[in-house]
Structures are given as structure tokens and as C-alpha cells.
Coordinates of C-alpha atoms and ligand atoms in Angstrom, one line a residue:
M1 CA -126.4 3.2 -8.2
S2 CA -129.5 5.4 -7.7
G3 CA -132.9 3.8 -7.3
Q4 CA -131.7 0.3 -6.6
G5 CA -129.4 -1.6 -4.3
T6 CA -129.2 -1.6 -0.6
W7 CA -127.5 1.3 1.2
L8 CA -126.0 0.7 4.6
V9 CA -126.4 3.8 6.7
T10 CA -124.5 3.9 10.0
G11 CA -125.7 6.4 12.6
A12 CA -129.1 6.4 10.9
A13 CA -131.0 7.0 14.1
G14 CA -129.2 10.3 14.8
F15 CA -130.0 13.8 13.5
I16 CA -128.4 13.8 10.0
G17 CA -128.7 10.1 9.5
S18 CA -132.4 10.0 10.1
N19 CA -133.0 13.0 7.8
F20 CA -130.9 11.2 5.1
V21 CA -133.0 8.0 5.4
H22 CA -136.2 10.0 5.1
L23 CA -134.9 11.5 1.8
A24 CA -133.3 8.3 0.5
L25 CA -136.5 6.2 0.9
G26 CA -139.0 9.1 0.4
E27 CA -137.4 10.1 -2.9
R28 CA -136.3 6.5 -3.9
W29 CA -132.6 7.3 -4.0
C30 CA -132.0 3.5 -3.4
G31 CA -134.0 0.3 -3.2
R32 CA -133.5 -0.4 0.5
V33 CA -131.8 1.1 3.5
V34 CA -130.2 -0.9 6.3
A35 CA -129.9 1.4 9.3
F36 CA -127.1 0.4 11.7
D37 CA -126.9 2.3 15.0
A38 CA -125.9 1.7 18.6
L39 CA -128.7 3.9 19.9
T40 CA -126.6 6.0 22.2
Y41 CA -128.1 8.9 24.0
A42 CA -128.2 10.7 20.6
G43 CA -129.8 7.9 18.6
N44 CA -133.5 7.6 18.6
L45 CA -135.3 4.9 16.6
G46 CA -138.4 6.9 16.9
N47 CA -136.8 9.3 14.3
L48 CA -137.2 6.4 11.8
E49 CA -140.7 5.4 12.9
R50 CA -142.3 6.1 9.5
W51 CA -140.2 3.3 7.9
T52 CA -140.1 0.6 10.5
A53 CA -143.2 -1.2 9.1
D54 CA -141.8 -1.2 5.6
R55 CA -139.8 -4.4 5.9
E56 CA -139.2 -4.6 2.1
R57 CA -137.3 -1.3 2.0
F58 CA -136.1 -0.8 5.5
D59 CA -134.4 -2.7 8.2
F60 CA -132.8 -1.7 11.4
V61 CA -129.8 -3.4 13.2
R62 CA -128.7 -2.3 16.6
G63 CA -124.9 -2.5 16.9
D64 CA -121.6 -0.8 17.6
V65 CA -119.6 0.3 14.6
A66 CA -116.4 -0.5 16.5
D67 CA -117.5 -4.2 16.9
P68 CA -116.1 -6.0 13.9
D69 CA -118.3 -9.1 14.3
A70 CA -121.5 -7.0 14.4
V71 CA -120.4 -4.9 11.4
G72 CA -119.2 -8.0 9.5
R73 CA -122.6 -9.7 10.0
V74 CA -124.5 -6.7 8.5
F75 CA -122.3 -6.7 5.4
A76 CA -122.7 -10.5 5.0
E77 CA -126.4 -10.5 5.5
Y78 CA -127.4 -7.4 3.4
E79 CA -124.6 -7.1 0.8
P80 CA -124.9 -3.3 0.5
S81 CA -124.0 -1.6 -2.7
A82 CA -123.0 1.6 -0.9
V83 CA -122.1 2.6 2.7
V84 CA -122.9 6.0 4.1
H85 CA -121.1 6.4 7.4
F86 CA -122.7 8.9 9.8
A87 CA -122.1 7.1 13.1
A88 CA -120.1 9.3 15.5
E89 CA -119.9 10.9 18.8
S90 CA -120.7 14.5 17.6
H91 CA -120.7 17.0 20.5
V92 CA -117.7 19.1 21.2
D93 CA -118.6 19.9 24.8
R94 CA -118.9 16.2 25.6
S95 CA -115.5 15.5 23.9
I96 CA -113.9 18.0 26.3
E97 CA -115.5 16.2 29.2
D98 CA -114.5 12.7 28.1
P99 CA -112.7 12.0 24.8
A100 CA -112.8 8.2 25.2
P101 CA -116.1 7.4 23.4
F102 CA -114.9 9.7 20.6
L103 CA -111.8 7.6 20.0
H104 CA -113.9 4.4 20.2
T105 CA -116.6 5.4 17.8
N106 CA -115.1 8.0 15.5
V107 CA -111.6 6.4 15.1
T108 CA -111.9 2.7 15.8
G109 CA -115.5 2.6 14.5
T110 CA -114.5 4.2 11.2
Q111 CA -111.6 1.8 10.7
V112 CA -113.9 -1.2 11.3
V113 CA -116.5 0.0 8.8
L114 CA -113.7 0.8 6.3
G115 CA -112.2 -2.7 6.6
A116 CA -115.6 -4.4 6.4
A117 CA -116.5 -2.5 3.2
R118 CA -113.2 -3.4 1.6
E119 CA -113.6 -7.1 2.4
A120 CA -117.3 -7.2 1.4
P121 CA -118.4 -8.7 -2.0
G122 CA -118.0 -6.0 -4.6
A123 CA -116.1 -3.7 -2.1
P124 CA -118.9 -1.1 -2.1
R125 CA -118.1 2.6 -2.1
M126 CA -117.9 4.2 1.4
L127 CA -119.0 7.8 1.8
H128 CA -117.4 9.0 5.1
V129 CA -119.3 12.0 6.6
S130 CA -117.0 14.4 8.3
T131 CA -116.9 17.9 9.6
D132 CA -115.3 21.3 8.7
E133 CA -113.9 21.3 12.3
V134 CA -110.9 19.3 11.2
Y135 CA -109.6 22.4 9.5
G136 CA -109.3 24.3 12.8
S137 CA -110.3 27.9 13.3
L138 CA -110.3 31.1 11.2
P139 CA -109.8 34.6 12.4
L140 CA -112.9 36.8 12.6
D141 CA -111.3 39.6 10.7
S142 CA -110.6 37.7 7.5
T143 CA -112.5 36.5 4.4
E144 CA -110.5 33.3 4.3
R145 CA -112.6 30.1 4.1
F146 CA -111.9 26.3 4.5
H147 CA -111.3 24.4 1.3
E148 CA -110.1 20.8 0.4
Q149 CA -106.4 21.7 0.2
R150 CA -106.2 23.3 3.6
P151 CA -104.0 21.5 6.1
Y152 CA -105.8 19.8 9.0
D153 CA -105.6 21.6 12.4
P154 CA -108.1 20.0 14.7
R155 CA -108.4 21.8 18.1
S156 CA -111.0 19.9 20.1
P157 CA -111.0 16.2 21.0
Y158 CA -114.1 15.8 18.7
A159 CA -112.3 17.5 15.8
A160 CA -109.2 15.5 16.4
S161 CA -111.1 12.2 16.4
K162 CA -112.8 13.1 13.1
A163 CA -109.5 14.1 11.6
G164 CA -108.0 10.7 12.7
A165 CA -111.0 9.0 11.0
D166 CA -110.5 11.1 7.8
F167 CA -106.8 10.2 7.6
L168 CA -107.7 6.5 8.0
V169 CA -110.1 6.8 5.1
R170 CA -107.6 8.6 2.9
A171 CA -105.0 6.0 3.8
A172 CA -107.3 3.1 2.8
H173 CA -107.6 4.8 -0.6
H174 CA -103.9 5.4 -1.0
T175 CA -102.8 1.9 0.3
H176 CA -105.5 -0.3 -1.0
G177 CA -107.1 1.7 -3.8
Q178 CA -110.4 1.5 -1.8
D179 CA -113.4 3.3 -3.2
V180 CA -114.0 6.1 -0.7
V181 CA -115.3 9.7 -0.7
I182 CA -115.0 12.1 2.3
T183 CA -117.3 15.0 2.9
N184 CA -116.5 17.9 5.3
C185 CA -119.6 19.8 6.1
S186 CA -120.3 22.9 8.2
N187 CA -122.8 23.2 11.1
N188 CA -126.2 21.7 10.3
Y189 CA -129.7 22.7 11.6
G190 CA -133.2 21.2 11.1
P191 CA -135.6 18.7 12.5
Y192 CA -134.5 15.8 14.8
Q193 CA -131.4 17.4 16.2
F194 CA -130.6 16.5 19.7
P195 CA -131.2 19.5 22.0
E196 CA -127.6 19.7 23.2
K197 CA -126.5 21.6 20.0
L198 CA -127.0 25.4 19.8
I199 CA -130.2 25.7 17.7
P200 CA -132.4 23.0 19.1
L201 CA -131.2 23.9 22.7
A202 CA -132.1 27.5 22.1
I203 CA -135.5 26.6 20.7
M204 CA -136.2 24.2 23.5
N205 CA -135.2 26.7 26.2
L206 CA -137.2 29.6 24.6
L207 CA -140.3 27.3 24.3
R208 CA -140.0 26.5 28.0
G209 CA -139.6 30.1 29.0
E210 CA -136.0 29.6 30.0
Q211 CA -132.8 31.5 28.9
V212 CA -130.4 30.6 26.2
P213 CA -126.8 30.2 27.4
V214 CA -124.5 32.0 24.9
Y215 CA -120.8 31.1 25.3
G216 CA -118.2 33.9 25.7
D217 CA -119.0 37.1 23.8
G218 CA -121.4 35.4 21.4
L219 CA -119.3 36.5 18.4
N220 CA -118.0 33.0 17.3
V221 CA -119.1 32.4 13.8
R222 CA -120.5 29.2 12.3
D223 CA -121.5 28.6 8.7
W224 CA -125.0 27.1 8.9
I225 CA -126.6 24.7 6.4
H226 CA -130.0 23.1 6.5
V227 CA -129.7 19.3 7.1
E228 CA -131.6 18.5 3.9
D229 CA -129.1 20.4 1.8
H230 CA -126.3 18.5 3.5
C231 CA -128.0 15.2 2.8
R232 CA -128.5 16.0 -0.8
A233 CA -124.8 16.9 -1.0
V234 CA -123.9 13.6 0.5
R235 CA -126.0 11.8 -2.1
A236 CA -124.3 13.9 -4.9
C237 CA -120.9 12.9 -3.6
L238 CA -121.9 9.2 -3.2
E239 CA -123.2 9.1 -6.8
R240 CA -121.0 11.6 -8.6
G241 CA -117.9 12.2 -6.4
R242 CA -114.5 11.1 -7.6
S243 CA -113.0 8.1 -5.7
G244 CA -110.5 9.2 -3.0
E245 CA -111.6 12.8 -3.1
T246 CA -112.7 15.2 -0.4
Y247 CA -115.6 17.6 -0.8
C248 CA -116.3 20.6 1.5
I249 CA -120.0 21.3 2.0
G250 CA -121.5 24.6 3.0
A251 CA -124.2 27.1 2.1
D252 CA -122.4 30.4 2.3
N253 CA -124.2 31.4 5.5
E254 CA -121.9 32.7 8.2
Q255 CA -123.6 33.8 11.4
P256 CA -122.3 34.9 14.8
N257 CA -123.9 32.8 17.5
I258 CA -125.6 35.9 19.1
E259 CA -127.3 36.6 15.7
V260 CA -128.5 33.1 15.5
V261 CA -130.1 33.4 18.9
R262 CA -131.5 36.9 18.1
A263 CA -133.1 35.5 14.9
L264 CA -134.9 32.9 17.0
L265 CA -136.3 35.3 19.6
P266 CA -139.2 36.8 17.6
L267 CA -140.0 33.4 16.1
L268 CA -140.7 32.2 19.7
G269 CA -142.2 35.4 21.1
R270 CA -139.3 36.2 23.4
G271 CA -137.1 39.2 23.9
E272 CA -133.4 40.0 24.6
L273 CA -133.8 39.2 28.3
A274 CA -133.9 35.5 27.2
I275 CA -130.2 35.7 26.4
R276 CA -127.7 34.8 29.1
F277 CA -123.9 35.1 28.5
V278 CA -122.0 32.3 30.1
R279 CA -118.4 31.2 30.6
D280 CA -116.7 30.4 27.3
R281 CA -116.1 26.9 26.0
P282 CA -112.4 26.0 26.6
G283 CA -110.5 26.3 23.3
H284 CA -113.6 27.6 21.5
D285 CA -113.0 27.8 17.8
R286 CA -113.6 31.4 16.6
R287 CA -114.9 31.1 13.1
Y288 CA -115.7 28.3 10.5
A289 CA -116.5 29.1 6.9
I290 CA -116.6 26.9 3.9
D291 CA -115.7 27.4 0.2
A292 CA -118.0 24.8 -1.5
S293 CA -117.0 25.6 -5.0
K294 CA -115.5 22.1 -5.7
I295 CA -118.7 20.1 -4.9
R296 CA -120.8 22.7 -6.9
R297 CA -118.5 22.4 -9.9
E298 CA -118.0 18.7 -9.9
T299 CA -121.4 17.4 -8.9
G300 CA -123.8 20.2 -9.8
W301 CA -125.1 20.2 -6.2
A302 CA -126.2 23.6 -4.7
P303 CA -128.1 24.4 -1.5
R304 CA -131.8 25.0 -1.9
I305 CA -133.0 26.2 1.5
A306 CA -132.6 29.8 2.5
W307 CA -131.6 30.5 6.1
K308 CA -134.6 32.6 7.0
E309 CA -137.1 30.1 5.8
G310 CA -135.1 27.1 7.0
L311 CA -134.9 28.5 10.5
A312 CA -138.6 29.4 10.6
D313 CA -139.5 25.8 9.4
T314 CA -137.2 24.3 12.0
V315 CA -138.8 26.3 14.8
R316 CA -142.2 25.2 13.5
W317 CA -141.1 21.5 13.6
Y318 CA -139.9 21.7 17.2
R319 CA -143.1 23.5 18.2
E320 CA -145.3 20.9 16.5
N321 CA -143.3 18.0 18.0
P322 CA -143.2 18.6 21.8
E323 CA -143.5 14.9 22.5
W324 CA -140.3 14.3 20.5
L325 CA -138.4 16.9 22.6
A326 CA -139.9 15.4 25.8
S327 CA -138.9 11.8 24.9
V328 CA -135.3 12.6 23.8
R329 CA -134.9 14.5 27.1
S330 CA -136.1 11.6 29.2
G331 CA -134.4 8.9 27.3
E332 CA -137.9 7.3 26.8
F333 CA -137.1 6.5 23.1
L334 CA -135.1 3.5 24.1
S335 CA -138.3 1.7 25.1
Y336 CA -139.6 2.3 21.6
Y337 CA -136.6 0.2 20.4
E338 CA -137.3 -2.5 22.9
R339 CA -141.0 -2.7 21.8
L340 CA -140.1 -3.1 18.2
Y341 CA -136.9 -5.1 18.2
G342 CA -136.8 -6.3 21.8
G343 CA -135.5 -9.8 20.8
Q344 CA -132.6 -8.6 18.7
Ligands
NAD401 P1 -125.8 12.6 16.2 O1 -125.0 12.7 17.5 O2 -127.2 13.3 16.2 O3 -126.0 11.1 15.8 C1 -125.0 10.2 15.8 C2 -125.6 8.8 15.7 O4 -124.6 7.8 15.7 C3 -126.6 8.4 16.8 O5 -127.8 7.8 16.2 C4 -125.8 7.4 17.6 O6 -126.7 6.5 18.3 C5 -125.0 6.8 16.6 N1 -123.8 6.2 17.2 C6 -122.9 6.8 18.1 N2 -121.9 5.9 18.4 C7 -122.2 4.8 17.7 C8 -121.5 3.5 17.6 N3 -120.4 3.3 18.4 N4 -122.0 2.6 16.8 C9 -123.1 2.8 16.0 N5 -123.8 4.0 16.1 C10 -123.3 4.9 16.9 O7 -124.8 13.2 15.1 P2 -125.2 14.0 13.8 O8 -125.2 15.5 14.1 O9 -126.3 13.4 13.1 O10 -123.8 13.8 12.9 C11 -123.7 12.7 12.0 C12 -122.4 12.8 11.3 O11 -122.2 14.0 10.7 C13 -121.2 12.7 12.3 O12 -120.2 11.9 11.7 C14 -120.7 14.1 12.5 O13 -119.4 14.2 12.8 C15 -121.0 14.7 11.1 N6 -121.3 16.1 11.0 C16 -122.2 16.7 11.8 C17 -122.5 18.1 11.7 C18 -123.5 18.7 12.5 O14 -123.7 20.0 12.5 N7 -124.4 18.0 13.3 C19 -121.8 18.8 10.8 C20 -120.8 18.2 9.9 C21 -120.6 16.8 10.1
TYD402 P1 -122.7 23.5 18.7 O1 -124.1 23.5 18.3 O2 -122.3 22.8 20.0 O3 -121.8 23.1 17.5 P2 -120.1 23.2 17.3 O4 -119.5 23.4 18.6 O5 -119.8 21.8 16.7 O6 -119.9 24.3 16.3 O7 -122.3 25.0 19.0 C1 -122.4 26.0 17.9 C2 -121.9 27.3 18.4 O8 -122.7 27.8 19.5 C3 -120.5 27.2 19.1 O9 -119.7 28.3 18.8 C4 -120.7 27.1 20.5 C5 -122.0 27.9 20.7 N1 -122.9 27.5 21.8 C6 -123.4 28.4 22.7 O10 -123.1 29.6 22.6 N2 -124.3 28.0 23.7 C7 -124.7 26.7 23.7 O11 -125.5 26.4 24.7 C8 -124.2 25.7 22.8 C9 -124.6 24.3 22.9 C10 -123.3 26.2 21.8

């Protein structure tokens, strides 16, 4: 599969999708990428700017994954040899505010892409990108970690919508023998992440001389992985994962939120006064932790980027790209799309 063929990447203009496209085209994982994205508030075609002139190897189609006609047209026109499905509503706080778009995109959208892949010529493999949040929450005072056999216990509307999507993907394999692989990854950090998530929000606020809001007591634990390591894991599962299987992805890097923020302070020349404890998120999951031994054993994948270096590089990227931060905050990036693909 590697090196040739067209990969359909949904949600390619978002954080992880755009990092995936940079690696897939930059390292020639495939012959061509078709990026399919609705360009919601979180999707920014500017993230893919370096490829938009390369019409041989890259194309962009704006569309909604829950729209069967739009999705069907992309499969018919490009005949992809593989599908990597990133498109989702991805922010827990927004899902608490309004779960409706999460059901639309994450549940209905996944079913539409799944059906289209199954009906398409050659029924290409679909790699469904999911989250560790489907497994629920672990206690702080345990060494227990999430693994593929653990029962699902989603506790936010976001996690519930991703769990629903995962079940639909599993069901398609069971019912139709469809070629699918599911990945459940822990929290990602790195360039191009929308500044509503903890790390880019903290960097942005610290750069602007503002405080970082830390929810509750700041002791909730997340298991952080650099986005490039996640993308390489997705590729490994796409190419070497067993059909119908689930793979948990993580980099053995559990950090309490307050320690994440404390690690950022010196990198941005700020002190403890830049931390502000705020009201906790309702239903805030206490701890996530991943046992990634299955993907390591079966595909040979291993994370490459150490937390300290990855975080310093990430801070450097946001520092060096103030115009990116300014444009995603203002929504200006939509006009970039209009300029390039105005007629589509
Ligand atoms: P993101 O919010 O940055 O990007 C999502 C992308 O999907 C955007 O480009 C958006 O425009 C697009 N999109 C949204 N609704 C759409 C629709 N109806 N049709 C087409 N495109 C649509 O998200 P992300 O952080 O890059 O996450 C990508 C995937 O990885 C998601 O499925 C998420 O659940 C999963 N994941 C994320 C993390 C993380 O830490 N960010 C961890 C594990 C898994
Ligand atoms: P987030 O980046 O929203 O990812 P998720 O909720 O999917 O894990 O949040 C990561 C952790 O940081 C989570 O425990 C909530 C916390 N958090 C804060 O303390 N302050 C913030 O401003 C944000 C956005 C998150």
C-alpha cells in the first residue's frame, strides 16, 4: 500500500489530520492525498498550504462527512486505496455545551464514510481514528491503564459519540466483514492544534501575558503523545494492523495538568502567578493512561519524541507562527479557502 495509491483523509484540515498529511506526502507514504473536510471552526486549509499547489499529489474537497452524496462523489472521483478517518467534533467542553454536532459528525458521519468505503470499488481499508476517552476514567491512586479488552465507559458527550462511532465500525466488520482498523489514542500535542485545548491555549495565554485557567485542583492526569508519533502509529496500523482489530496508542507519559502548565512557564518566561484555578469541568475524567503494548508488539511502532523536547519544540512553533494563532482566533482562515477554491 505504501508509496502509491490515493489516500482519502477526512478531517485533514484539523490538527492531527494536517500533521498526518504533512508526513504522508513529505515522506511519500502514499502517491496522493485527497483531503476532505467541512472546514468547521477547527478546520483551517492554511494548515495544508504547502501542498495546495501540488495538484498531482494533493487535492482538497470541502464537504460534510455526514452528507452521503458528497462523500459518495469523492469515492467515485478519486477511487482511494485507503481511508483515514479523522473528521470529528473533538472538544469535550463544546460537547457539554451542545452535543448535537457531535452526533451529526462523529456518529452519522462515521457511518456514512464507513458505508461509502464498503460500497466503493475494491472496498478500501478504513482506519478509524478514535480516542482513549471511550474507556472512561481511571482512579488517580492506581497503576491500571486502558487496553484493548477494557469495556467502554464513555462519560462525556464527546466520548459517547466517539464510542458510538467505534461500535458502528466494529459492527461493520462483524456484519459485513468490512476491512477496518480502529485506533484509540491518548491526548496529542504539537503544531497546528486549535487553541481551545489545554496546551495551545496555555501557550497562547502565556505569550499574551494572560493567565492559564486550570480546571479544579489541576491534578487530573492525561497521557500526552506528540502528534507526529500518533500519525506514525496510525500509518503503522493502516499498513500492518490486523483487520477488525483495535489498537491503543500512547507514549507512557502521564502528567497532571498542573505539571503540564508548570513545564510551560519557564519556556515562556512566566511564573506561578500566571496560573489561575477555575471551576472544574462537569464530570471531569480524573485520569487517562494507555497500555500500548499491542501496537508495539504487532506493528513494531514506538514513539520517538521525548516529552521535554516535544514540548519545547511545540512552544517554539507557536512562538514562530503568531500569524497562525491570530488567524485561527479571528476565523480569517476561511477566506484563504474562498481565495483558493472559491468556486467549489
Ligand atoms: P480537530 O478538531 O483539530 O479537527 C477536526 C477536523 O474535522 C477539522 O478540520 C474539521 O473542519 C473537520 N470536521 C469537523 N466536522 C466535520 C464534518 N462534519 N465533515 C467533514 N469534516 C469535519 O480534531 P483533532 O484533534 O485533529 O482530532 C482528529 C481526530 O483524532 C478526531 O477523530 C479525534 O476524536 C481524534 N483524537 C484526537 C485526540 C487529540 O488529543 N486531539 C486524541 C485522540 C484521538
Ligand atoms: P483538553 O485539552 O480539553 O483535552 P481532553 O479534555 O480531551 O483531555 O484538556 C486536557 C486537560 O486539561 C483536561 O483534564 C481538562 C484540562 N483543562 C484545563 O485545566 N484548562 C483548560 O483551559 C482546558 C482547555 C483544559
